[in-house]
Short mmCIF file of C-alpha atoms and ligand atoms in Angstrom, two decimals:
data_model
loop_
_atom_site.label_atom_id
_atom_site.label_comp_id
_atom_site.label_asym_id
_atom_site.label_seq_id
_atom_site.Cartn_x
_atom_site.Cartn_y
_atom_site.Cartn_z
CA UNK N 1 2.52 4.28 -24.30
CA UNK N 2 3.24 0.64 -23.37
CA UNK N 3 3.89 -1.97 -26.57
CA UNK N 4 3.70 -5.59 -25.98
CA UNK N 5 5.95 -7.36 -27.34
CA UNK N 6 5.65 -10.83 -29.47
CA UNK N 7 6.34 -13.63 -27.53
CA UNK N 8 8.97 -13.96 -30.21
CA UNK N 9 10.61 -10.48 -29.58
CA UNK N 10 14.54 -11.60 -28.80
CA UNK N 11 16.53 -9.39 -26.99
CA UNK N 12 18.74 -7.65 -29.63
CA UNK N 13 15.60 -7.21 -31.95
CA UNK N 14 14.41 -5.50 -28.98
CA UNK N 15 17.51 -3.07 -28.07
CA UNK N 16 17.56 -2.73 -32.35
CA UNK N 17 13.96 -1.51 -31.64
CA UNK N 18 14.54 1.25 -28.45
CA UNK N 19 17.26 2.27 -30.93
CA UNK N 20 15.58 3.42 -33.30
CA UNK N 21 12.98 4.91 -31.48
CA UNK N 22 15.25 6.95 -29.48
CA UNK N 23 16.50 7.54 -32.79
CA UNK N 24 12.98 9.39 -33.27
CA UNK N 25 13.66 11.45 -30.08
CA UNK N 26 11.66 9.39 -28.21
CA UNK N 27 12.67 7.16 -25.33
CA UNK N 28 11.57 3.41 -24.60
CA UNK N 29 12.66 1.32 -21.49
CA UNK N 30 12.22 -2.73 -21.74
CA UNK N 31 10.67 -4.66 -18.96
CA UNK N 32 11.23 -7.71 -18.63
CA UNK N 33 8.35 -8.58 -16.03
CA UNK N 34 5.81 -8.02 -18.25
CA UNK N 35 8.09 -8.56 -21.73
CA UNK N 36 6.67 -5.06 -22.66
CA UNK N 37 8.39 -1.46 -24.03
CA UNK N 38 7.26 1.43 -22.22
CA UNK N 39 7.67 4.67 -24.32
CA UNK N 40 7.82 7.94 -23.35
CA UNK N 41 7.79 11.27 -25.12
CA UNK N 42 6.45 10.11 -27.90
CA UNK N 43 5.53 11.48 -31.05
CA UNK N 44 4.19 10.76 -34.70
CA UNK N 45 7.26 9.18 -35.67
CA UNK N 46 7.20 6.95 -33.04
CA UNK N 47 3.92 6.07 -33.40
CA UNK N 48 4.52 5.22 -36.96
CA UNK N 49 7.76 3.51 -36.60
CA UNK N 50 5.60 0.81 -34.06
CA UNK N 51 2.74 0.45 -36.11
CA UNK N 52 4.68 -1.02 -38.92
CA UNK N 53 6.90 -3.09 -36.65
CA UNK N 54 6.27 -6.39 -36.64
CA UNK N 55 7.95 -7.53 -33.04
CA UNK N 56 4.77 -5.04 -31.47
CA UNK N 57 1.91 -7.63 -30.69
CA UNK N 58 -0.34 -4.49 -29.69
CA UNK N 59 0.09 -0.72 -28.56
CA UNK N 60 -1.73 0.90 -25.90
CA UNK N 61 -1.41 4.74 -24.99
CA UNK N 62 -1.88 6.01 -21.72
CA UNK N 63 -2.11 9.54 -21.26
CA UNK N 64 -0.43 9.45 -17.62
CA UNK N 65 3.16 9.98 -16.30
CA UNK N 66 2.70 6.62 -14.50
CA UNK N 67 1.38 3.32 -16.15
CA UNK N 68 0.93 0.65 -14.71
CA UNK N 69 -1.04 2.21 -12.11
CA UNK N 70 -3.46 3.82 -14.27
CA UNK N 71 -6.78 2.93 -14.77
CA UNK N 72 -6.05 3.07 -18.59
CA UNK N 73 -3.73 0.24 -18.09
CA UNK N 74 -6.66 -1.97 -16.65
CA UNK N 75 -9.16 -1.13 -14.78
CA UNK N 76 -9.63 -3.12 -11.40
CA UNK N 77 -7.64 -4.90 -9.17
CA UNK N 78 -7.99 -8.24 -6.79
CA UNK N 79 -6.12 -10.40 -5.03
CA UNK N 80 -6.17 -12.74 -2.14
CA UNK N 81 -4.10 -13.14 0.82
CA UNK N 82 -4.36 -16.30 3.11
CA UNK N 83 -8.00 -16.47 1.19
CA UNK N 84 -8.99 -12.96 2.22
CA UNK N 85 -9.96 -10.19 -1.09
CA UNK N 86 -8.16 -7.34 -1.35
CA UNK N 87 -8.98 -5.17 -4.01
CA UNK N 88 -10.70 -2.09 -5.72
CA UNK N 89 -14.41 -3.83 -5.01
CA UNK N 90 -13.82 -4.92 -1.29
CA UNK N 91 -12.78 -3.47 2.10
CA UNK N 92 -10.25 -4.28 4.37
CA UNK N 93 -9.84 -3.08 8.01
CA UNK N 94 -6.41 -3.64 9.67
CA UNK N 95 -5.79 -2.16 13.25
CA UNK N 96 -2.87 -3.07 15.74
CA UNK N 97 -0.21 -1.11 17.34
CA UNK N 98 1.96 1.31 16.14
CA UNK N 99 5.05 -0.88 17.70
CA UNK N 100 4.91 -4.30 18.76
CA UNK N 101 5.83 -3.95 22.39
CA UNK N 102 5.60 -7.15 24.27
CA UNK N 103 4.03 -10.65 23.72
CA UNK N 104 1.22 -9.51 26.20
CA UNK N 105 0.27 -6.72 24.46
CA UNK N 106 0.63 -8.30 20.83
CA UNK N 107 -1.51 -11.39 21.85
CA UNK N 108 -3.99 -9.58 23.68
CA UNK N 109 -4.58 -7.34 20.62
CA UNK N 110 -4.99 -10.15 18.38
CA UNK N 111 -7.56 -12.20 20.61
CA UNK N 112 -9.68 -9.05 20.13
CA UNK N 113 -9.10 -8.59 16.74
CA UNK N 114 -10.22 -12.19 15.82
CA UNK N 115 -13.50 -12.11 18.60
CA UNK N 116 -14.33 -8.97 16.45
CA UNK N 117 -13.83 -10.83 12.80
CA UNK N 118 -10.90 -8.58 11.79
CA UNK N 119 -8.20 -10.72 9.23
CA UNK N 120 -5.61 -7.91 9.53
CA UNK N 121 -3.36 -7.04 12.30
CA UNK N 122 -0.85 -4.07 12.10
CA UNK N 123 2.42 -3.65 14.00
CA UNK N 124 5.75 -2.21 13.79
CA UNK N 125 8.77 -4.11 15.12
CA UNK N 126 11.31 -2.03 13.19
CA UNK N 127 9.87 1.86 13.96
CA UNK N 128 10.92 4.94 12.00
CA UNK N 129 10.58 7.59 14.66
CA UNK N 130 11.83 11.16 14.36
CA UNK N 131 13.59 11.32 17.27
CA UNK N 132 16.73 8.83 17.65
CA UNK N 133 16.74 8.59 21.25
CA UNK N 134 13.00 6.87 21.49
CA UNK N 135 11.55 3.33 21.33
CA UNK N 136 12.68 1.91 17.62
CA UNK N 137 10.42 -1.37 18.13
CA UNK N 138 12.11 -4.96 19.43
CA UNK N 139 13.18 -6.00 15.62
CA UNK N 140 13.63 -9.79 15.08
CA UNK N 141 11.55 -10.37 18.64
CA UNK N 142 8.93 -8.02 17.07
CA UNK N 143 8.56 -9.94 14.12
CA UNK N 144 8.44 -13.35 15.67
CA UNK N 145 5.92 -12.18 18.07
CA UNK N 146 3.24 -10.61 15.63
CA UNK N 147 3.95 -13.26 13.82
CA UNK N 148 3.33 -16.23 17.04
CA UNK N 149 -0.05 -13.93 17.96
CA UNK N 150 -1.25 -13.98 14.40
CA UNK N 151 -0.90 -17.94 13.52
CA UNK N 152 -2.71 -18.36 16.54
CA UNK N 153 -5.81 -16.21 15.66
CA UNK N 154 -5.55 -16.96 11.66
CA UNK N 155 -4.49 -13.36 11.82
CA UNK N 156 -2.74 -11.77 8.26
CA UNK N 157 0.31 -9.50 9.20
CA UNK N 158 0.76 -6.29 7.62
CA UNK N 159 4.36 -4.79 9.01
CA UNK N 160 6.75 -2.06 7.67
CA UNK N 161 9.99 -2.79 5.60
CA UNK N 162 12.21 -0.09 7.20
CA UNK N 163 15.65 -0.78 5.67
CA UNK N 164 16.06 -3.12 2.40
CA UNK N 165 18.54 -4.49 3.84
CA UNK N 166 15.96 -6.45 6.54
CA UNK N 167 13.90 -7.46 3.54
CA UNK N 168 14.44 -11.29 3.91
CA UNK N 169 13.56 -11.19 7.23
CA UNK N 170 10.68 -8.96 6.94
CA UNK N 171 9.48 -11.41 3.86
CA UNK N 172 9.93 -14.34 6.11
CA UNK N 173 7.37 -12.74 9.29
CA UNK N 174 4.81 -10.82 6.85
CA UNK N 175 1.70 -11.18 5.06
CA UNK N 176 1.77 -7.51 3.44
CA UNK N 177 4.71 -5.51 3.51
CA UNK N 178 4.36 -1.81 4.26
CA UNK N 179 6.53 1.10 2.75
CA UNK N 180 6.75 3.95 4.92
CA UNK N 181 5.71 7.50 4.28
CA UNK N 182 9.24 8.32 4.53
CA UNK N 183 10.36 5.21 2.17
CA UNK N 184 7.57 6.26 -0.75
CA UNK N 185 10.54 7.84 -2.75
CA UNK N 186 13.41 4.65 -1.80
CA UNK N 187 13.20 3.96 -5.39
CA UNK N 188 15.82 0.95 -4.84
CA UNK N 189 13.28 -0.39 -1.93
CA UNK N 190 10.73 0.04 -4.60
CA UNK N 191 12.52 -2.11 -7.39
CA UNK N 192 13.27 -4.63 -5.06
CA UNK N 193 9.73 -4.91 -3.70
CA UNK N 194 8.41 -5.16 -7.47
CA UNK N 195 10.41 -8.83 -7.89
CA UNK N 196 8.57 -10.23 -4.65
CA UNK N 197 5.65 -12.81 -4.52
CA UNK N 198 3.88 -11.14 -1.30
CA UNK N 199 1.97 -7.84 -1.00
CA UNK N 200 3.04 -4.71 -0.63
CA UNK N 201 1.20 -1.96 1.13
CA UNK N 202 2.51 1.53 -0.21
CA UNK N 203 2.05 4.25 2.07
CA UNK N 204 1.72 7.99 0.65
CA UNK N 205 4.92 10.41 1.44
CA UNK N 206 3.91 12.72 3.44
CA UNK N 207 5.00 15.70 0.92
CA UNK N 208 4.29 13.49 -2.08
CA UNK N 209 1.66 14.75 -4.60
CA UNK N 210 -0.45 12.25 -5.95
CA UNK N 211 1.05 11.65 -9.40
CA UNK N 212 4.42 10.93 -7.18
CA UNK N 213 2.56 8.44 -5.51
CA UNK N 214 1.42 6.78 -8.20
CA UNK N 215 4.51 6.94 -10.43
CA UNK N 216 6.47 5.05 -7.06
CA UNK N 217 3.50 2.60 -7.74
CA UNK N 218 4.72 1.93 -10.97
CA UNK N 219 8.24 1.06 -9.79
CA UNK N 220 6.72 -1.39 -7.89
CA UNK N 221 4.11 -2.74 -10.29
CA UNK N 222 6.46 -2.45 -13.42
CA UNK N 223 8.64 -5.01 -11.48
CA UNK N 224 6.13 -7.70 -12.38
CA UNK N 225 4.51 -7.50 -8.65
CA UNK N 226 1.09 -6.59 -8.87
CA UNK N 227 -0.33 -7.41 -5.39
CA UNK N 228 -0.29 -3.68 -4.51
CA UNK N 229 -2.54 -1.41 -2.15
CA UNK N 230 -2.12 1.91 -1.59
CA UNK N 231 -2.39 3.62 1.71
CA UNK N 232 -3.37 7.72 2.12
CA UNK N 233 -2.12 8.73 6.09
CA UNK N 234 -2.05 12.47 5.28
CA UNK N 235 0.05 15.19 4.21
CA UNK N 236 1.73 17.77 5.74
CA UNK N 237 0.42 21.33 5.78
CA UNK N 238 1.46 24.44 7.05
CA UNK N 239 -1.40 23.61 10.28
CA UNK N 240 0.57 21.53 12.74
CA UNK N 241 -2.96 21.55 15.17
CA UNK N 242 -3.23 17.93 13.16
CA UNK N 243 -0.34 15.74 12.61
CA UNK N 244 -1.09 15.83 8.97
CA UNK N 245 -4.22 16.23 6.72
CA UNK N 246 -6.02 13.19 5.30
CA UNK N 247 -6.87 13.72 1.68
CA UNK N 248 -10.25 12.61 1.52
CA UNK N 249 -10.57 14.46 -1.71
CA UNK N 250 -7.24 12.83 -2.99
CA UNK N 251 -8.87 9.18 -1.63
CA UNK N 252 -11.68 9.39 -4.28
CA UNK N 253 -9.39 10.99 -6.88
CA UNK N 254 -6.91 7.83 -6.90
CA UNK N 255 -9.85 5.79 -7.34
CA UNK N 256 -10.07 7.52 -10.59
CA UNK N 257 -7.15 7.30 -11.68
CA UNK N 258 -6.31 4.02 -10.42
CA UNK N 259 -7.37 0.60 -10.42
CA UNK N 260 -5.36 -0.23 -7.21
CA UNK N 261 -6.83 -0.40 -4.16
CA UNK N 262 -6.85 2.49 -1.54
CA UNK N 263 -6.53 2.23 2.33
CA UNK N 264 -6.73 4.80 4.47
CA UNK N 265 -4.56 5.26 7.77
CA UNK N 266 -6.85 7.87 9.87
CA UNK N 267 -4.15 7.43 12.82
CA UNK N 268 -1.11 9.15 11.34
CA UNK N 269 -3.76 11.29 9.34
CA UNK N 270 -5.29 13.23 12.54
CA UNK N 271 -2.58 12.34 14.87
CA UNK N 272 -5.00 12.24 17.53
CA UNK N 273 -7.22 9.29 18.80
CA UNK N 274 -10.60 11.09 19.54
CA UNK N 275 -10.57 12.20 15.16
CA UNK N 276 -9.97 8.78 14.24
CA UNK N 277 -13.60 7.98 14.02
CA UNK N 278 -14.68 10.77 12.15
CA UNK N 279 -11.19 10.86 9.73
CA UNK N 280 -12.30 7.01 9.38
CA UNK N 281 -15.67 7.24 8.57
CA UNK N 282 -14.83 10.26 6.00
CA UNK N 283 -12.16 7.85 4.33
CA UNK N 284 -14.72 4.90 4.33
CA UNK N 285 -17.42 7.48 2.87
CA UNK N 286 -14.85 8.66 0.17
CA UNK N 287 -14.84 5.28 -1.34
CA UNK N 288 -11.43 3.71 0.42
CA UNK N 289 -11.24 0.08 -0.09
CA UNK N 290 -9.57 -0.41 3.61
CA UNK N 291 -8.44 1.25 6.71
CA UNK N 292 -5.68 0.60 8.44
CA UNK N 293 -6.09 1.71 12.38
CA UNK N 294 -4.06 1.94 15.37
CA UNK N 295 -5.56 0.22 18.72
CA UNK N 296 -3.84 -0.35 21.96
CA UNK N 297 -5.43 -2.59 24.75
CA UNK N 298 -3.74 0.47 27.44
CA UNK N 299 -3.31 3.85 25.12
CA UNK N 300 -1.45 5.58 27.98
CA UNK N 301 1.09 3.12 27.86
CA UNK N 302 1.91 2.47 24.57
CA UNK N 303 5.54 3.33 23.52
CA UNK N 304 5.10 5.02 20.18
CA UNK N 305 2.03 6.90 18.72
CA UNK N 306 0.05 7.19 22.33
CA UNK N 307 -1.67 10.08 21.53
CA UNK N 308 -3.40 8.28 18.77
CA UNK N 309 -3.83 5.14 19.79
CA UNK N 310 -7.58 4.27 20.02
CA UNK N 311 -8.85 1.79 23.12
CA UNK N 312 -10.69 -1.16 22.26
CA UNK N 313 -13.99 0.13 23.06
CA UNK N 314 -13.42 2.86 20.68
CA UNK N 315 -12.73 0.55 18.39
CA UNK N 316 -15.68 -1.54 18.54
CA UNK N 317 -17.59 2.46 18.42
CA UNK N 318 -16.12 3.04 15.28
CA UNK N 319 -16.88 -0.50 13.65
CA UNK N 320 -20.21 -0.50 14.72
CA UNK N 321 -20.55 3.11 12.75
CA UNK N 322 -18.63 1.77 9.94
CA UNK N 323 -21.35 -0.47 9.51
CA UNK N 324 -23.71 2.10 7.98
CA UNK N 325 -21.47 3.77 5.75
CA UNK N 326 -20.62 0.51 4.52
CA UNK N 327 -24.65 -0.32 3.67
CA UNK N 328 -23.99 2.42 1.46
CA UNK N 329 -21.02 0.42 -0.50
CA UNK N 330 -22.71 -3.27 0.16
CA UNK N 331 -22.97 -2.94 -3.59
CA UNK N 332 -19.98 -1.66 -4.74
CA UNK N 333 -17.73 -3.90 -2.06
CA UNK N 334 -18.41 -7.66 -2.92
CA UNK N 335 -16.98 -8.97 0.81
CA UNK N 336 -19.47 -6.64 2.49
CA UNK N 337 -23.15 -7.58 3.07
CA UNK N 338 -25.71 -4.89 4.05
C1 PEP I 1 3.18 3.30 10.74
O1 PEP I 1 2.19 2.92 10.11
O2 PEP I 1 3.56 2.73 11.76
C2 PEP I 1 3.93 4.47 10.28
C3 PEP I 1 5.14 4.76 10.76
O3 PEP I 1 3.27 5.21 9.40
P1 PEP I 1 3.78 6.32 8.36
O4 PEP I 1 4.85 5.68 7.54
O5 PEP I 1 2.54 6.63 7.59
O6 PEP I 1 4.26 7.48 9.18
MN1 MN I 2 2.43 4.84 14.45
#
């Protein structure tokens, strides 16, 4: 359960408080972000040991392992960035490269994006690649060069955090801030990103079950920072035909359980650029509040992720089919008209 506090709560009235109720067997942790006790385990002692306390302002249970995220907690979620929605009642598409490679490429991308009224623009400049002896993005250049092509086009910049340790530089280039798959479960990169002003975009692990998923949400969230979208880019299965498997059925669960918003990368999902469409249309028709995509003006050529880069025609094909799916939503999604 999660107790606000009283404005008036002071801080050893509060410790005084946890005490006793891990003195009940329960356990509470105090955050300061939101000035609120989140218990766990609790039990009938607990629960009357809070309703006769006077520093608890109210008490609100929520039956989940993960709290903040939960749609008990509240139910929908909006926010804007550089006057664009995000949320649980719009959609968002975001496509660039997988790595920034050069200012040709970035610019080029980004003159596209904008003649096709796209906000978002995607691209790596530090890359977390599997093997150590390929392309690991141009860093700082990176950066200032998605950054260059965006404030030209009015473009928003969604780019990974790969290391905490390039979080002030990261912070200084980006709009949204991406988490990995493989950073899902840096639970000090997750603190740390929950005490930031900007969005974060919080990609699923690829082994993570869904209650991990959210539960890494909540270190974020708990932190006080509640400009958060999640981001499904498929699991790994025992099949390795598809680089992972997109959780379509997982997409429209989350929006169950969650009030955040959920992307959906169909790139890293299918691994392959001819099932991007269809993984992206599937994730659209789930009820995914975004999709995040990656193009590449020359496929053949790009330095990371070629196989699954999509060309801008293709592109443009899988807009234009968005389009219907998203006649479907025009109710549901407030920035979308039919
Ligand atoms: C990416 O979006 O560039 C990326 C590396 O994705 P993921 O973390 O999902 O593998
Ligand atoms: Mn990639």
């Amino acid at each position: 359960m999660v107790v606000f506090l009283k404005h008036s709560a002071s801080t050893p009235a509060i410790n005084e408080l946890i005490a006793a109720i891990k003195a009940c067997k329960a356990n509470a942790v105090y955050l300061q972000a939101h000035h609120v006790l989140v218990v766990t385990n609790t039990n009938q002692e607990v629960i009357n040991l809070l309703s006769n306390n006077t520093m608890a302002d109210s008490v609100l249970q929520i039956h989940t392992p993960y709290k903040f995220a939960s749609v008990e907690f509240k139910n929908n979620t909006t926010f804007h960035v550089k006057g664009e929605p995000i949320g649980t009642n719009h959609f968002n598409i975001t496509a660039g490269p997988c790595s920034v490679e050069s200012e040709e490429q970035i610019f080029e991308t980004a003159s596209f994006l904008h003649k096709n009224n796209i906000r978002f623009i995607r691209g790596g400049a530090y890359k977390p690649r599997t093997s150590p002896y390929t392309f690991k993005g141009l860093g700082l250049q990176g950066l200032k060069l998605i950054r260059e092509a965006a404030n030209h086009y009015n473009l928003i910049v969604v780019t990974e955090l790969l290391d905490l340790k390039l979080l002030d530089e990261v912070y200084e280039y980006a709009d949204i801030l991406q988490v990995g798959s493989r950073n899902m479960s840096n639970f000090y990169m997750l603190t740390e990103l929950g005490k930031i002003d900007k969005p974060v975009l919080l990609k699923r692990g690829m082994s993570a079950k869904i209650s991990e998923w959210l539960l890494a949400a909540d270190y974020i969230l708990s932190g006080g920072n509640e400009k958060l979208i999640l981001c499904e880019r498929g699991i790994r299965s025992f099949d390795t035909e598809l680089r992972n498997v997109l959780d379509i059925g997982g997409i429209s669960l989350v929006k169950e359980l969650s009030h955040l918003p959920v992307w959906a990368d169909p790139s890293h999902a299918t691994g392959k650029a001819g099932l991007v469409k269809p993984a992206a249309l599937a994730a659209a028709a789930a009820g995914a509040n975004g999709l995040m995509i990656e193009i590449h003006p020359n496929p053949e050529k790009a330095l990371s992720d070629a196989r699954q880069a999509v060309d801008f025609n293709t592109f443009e094909n899988i807009l234009s089919d968005l389009s219907h799916i998203m006649q479907l939503h025009a109710q549901k999604f407030q920035n979308i008209s039919a």
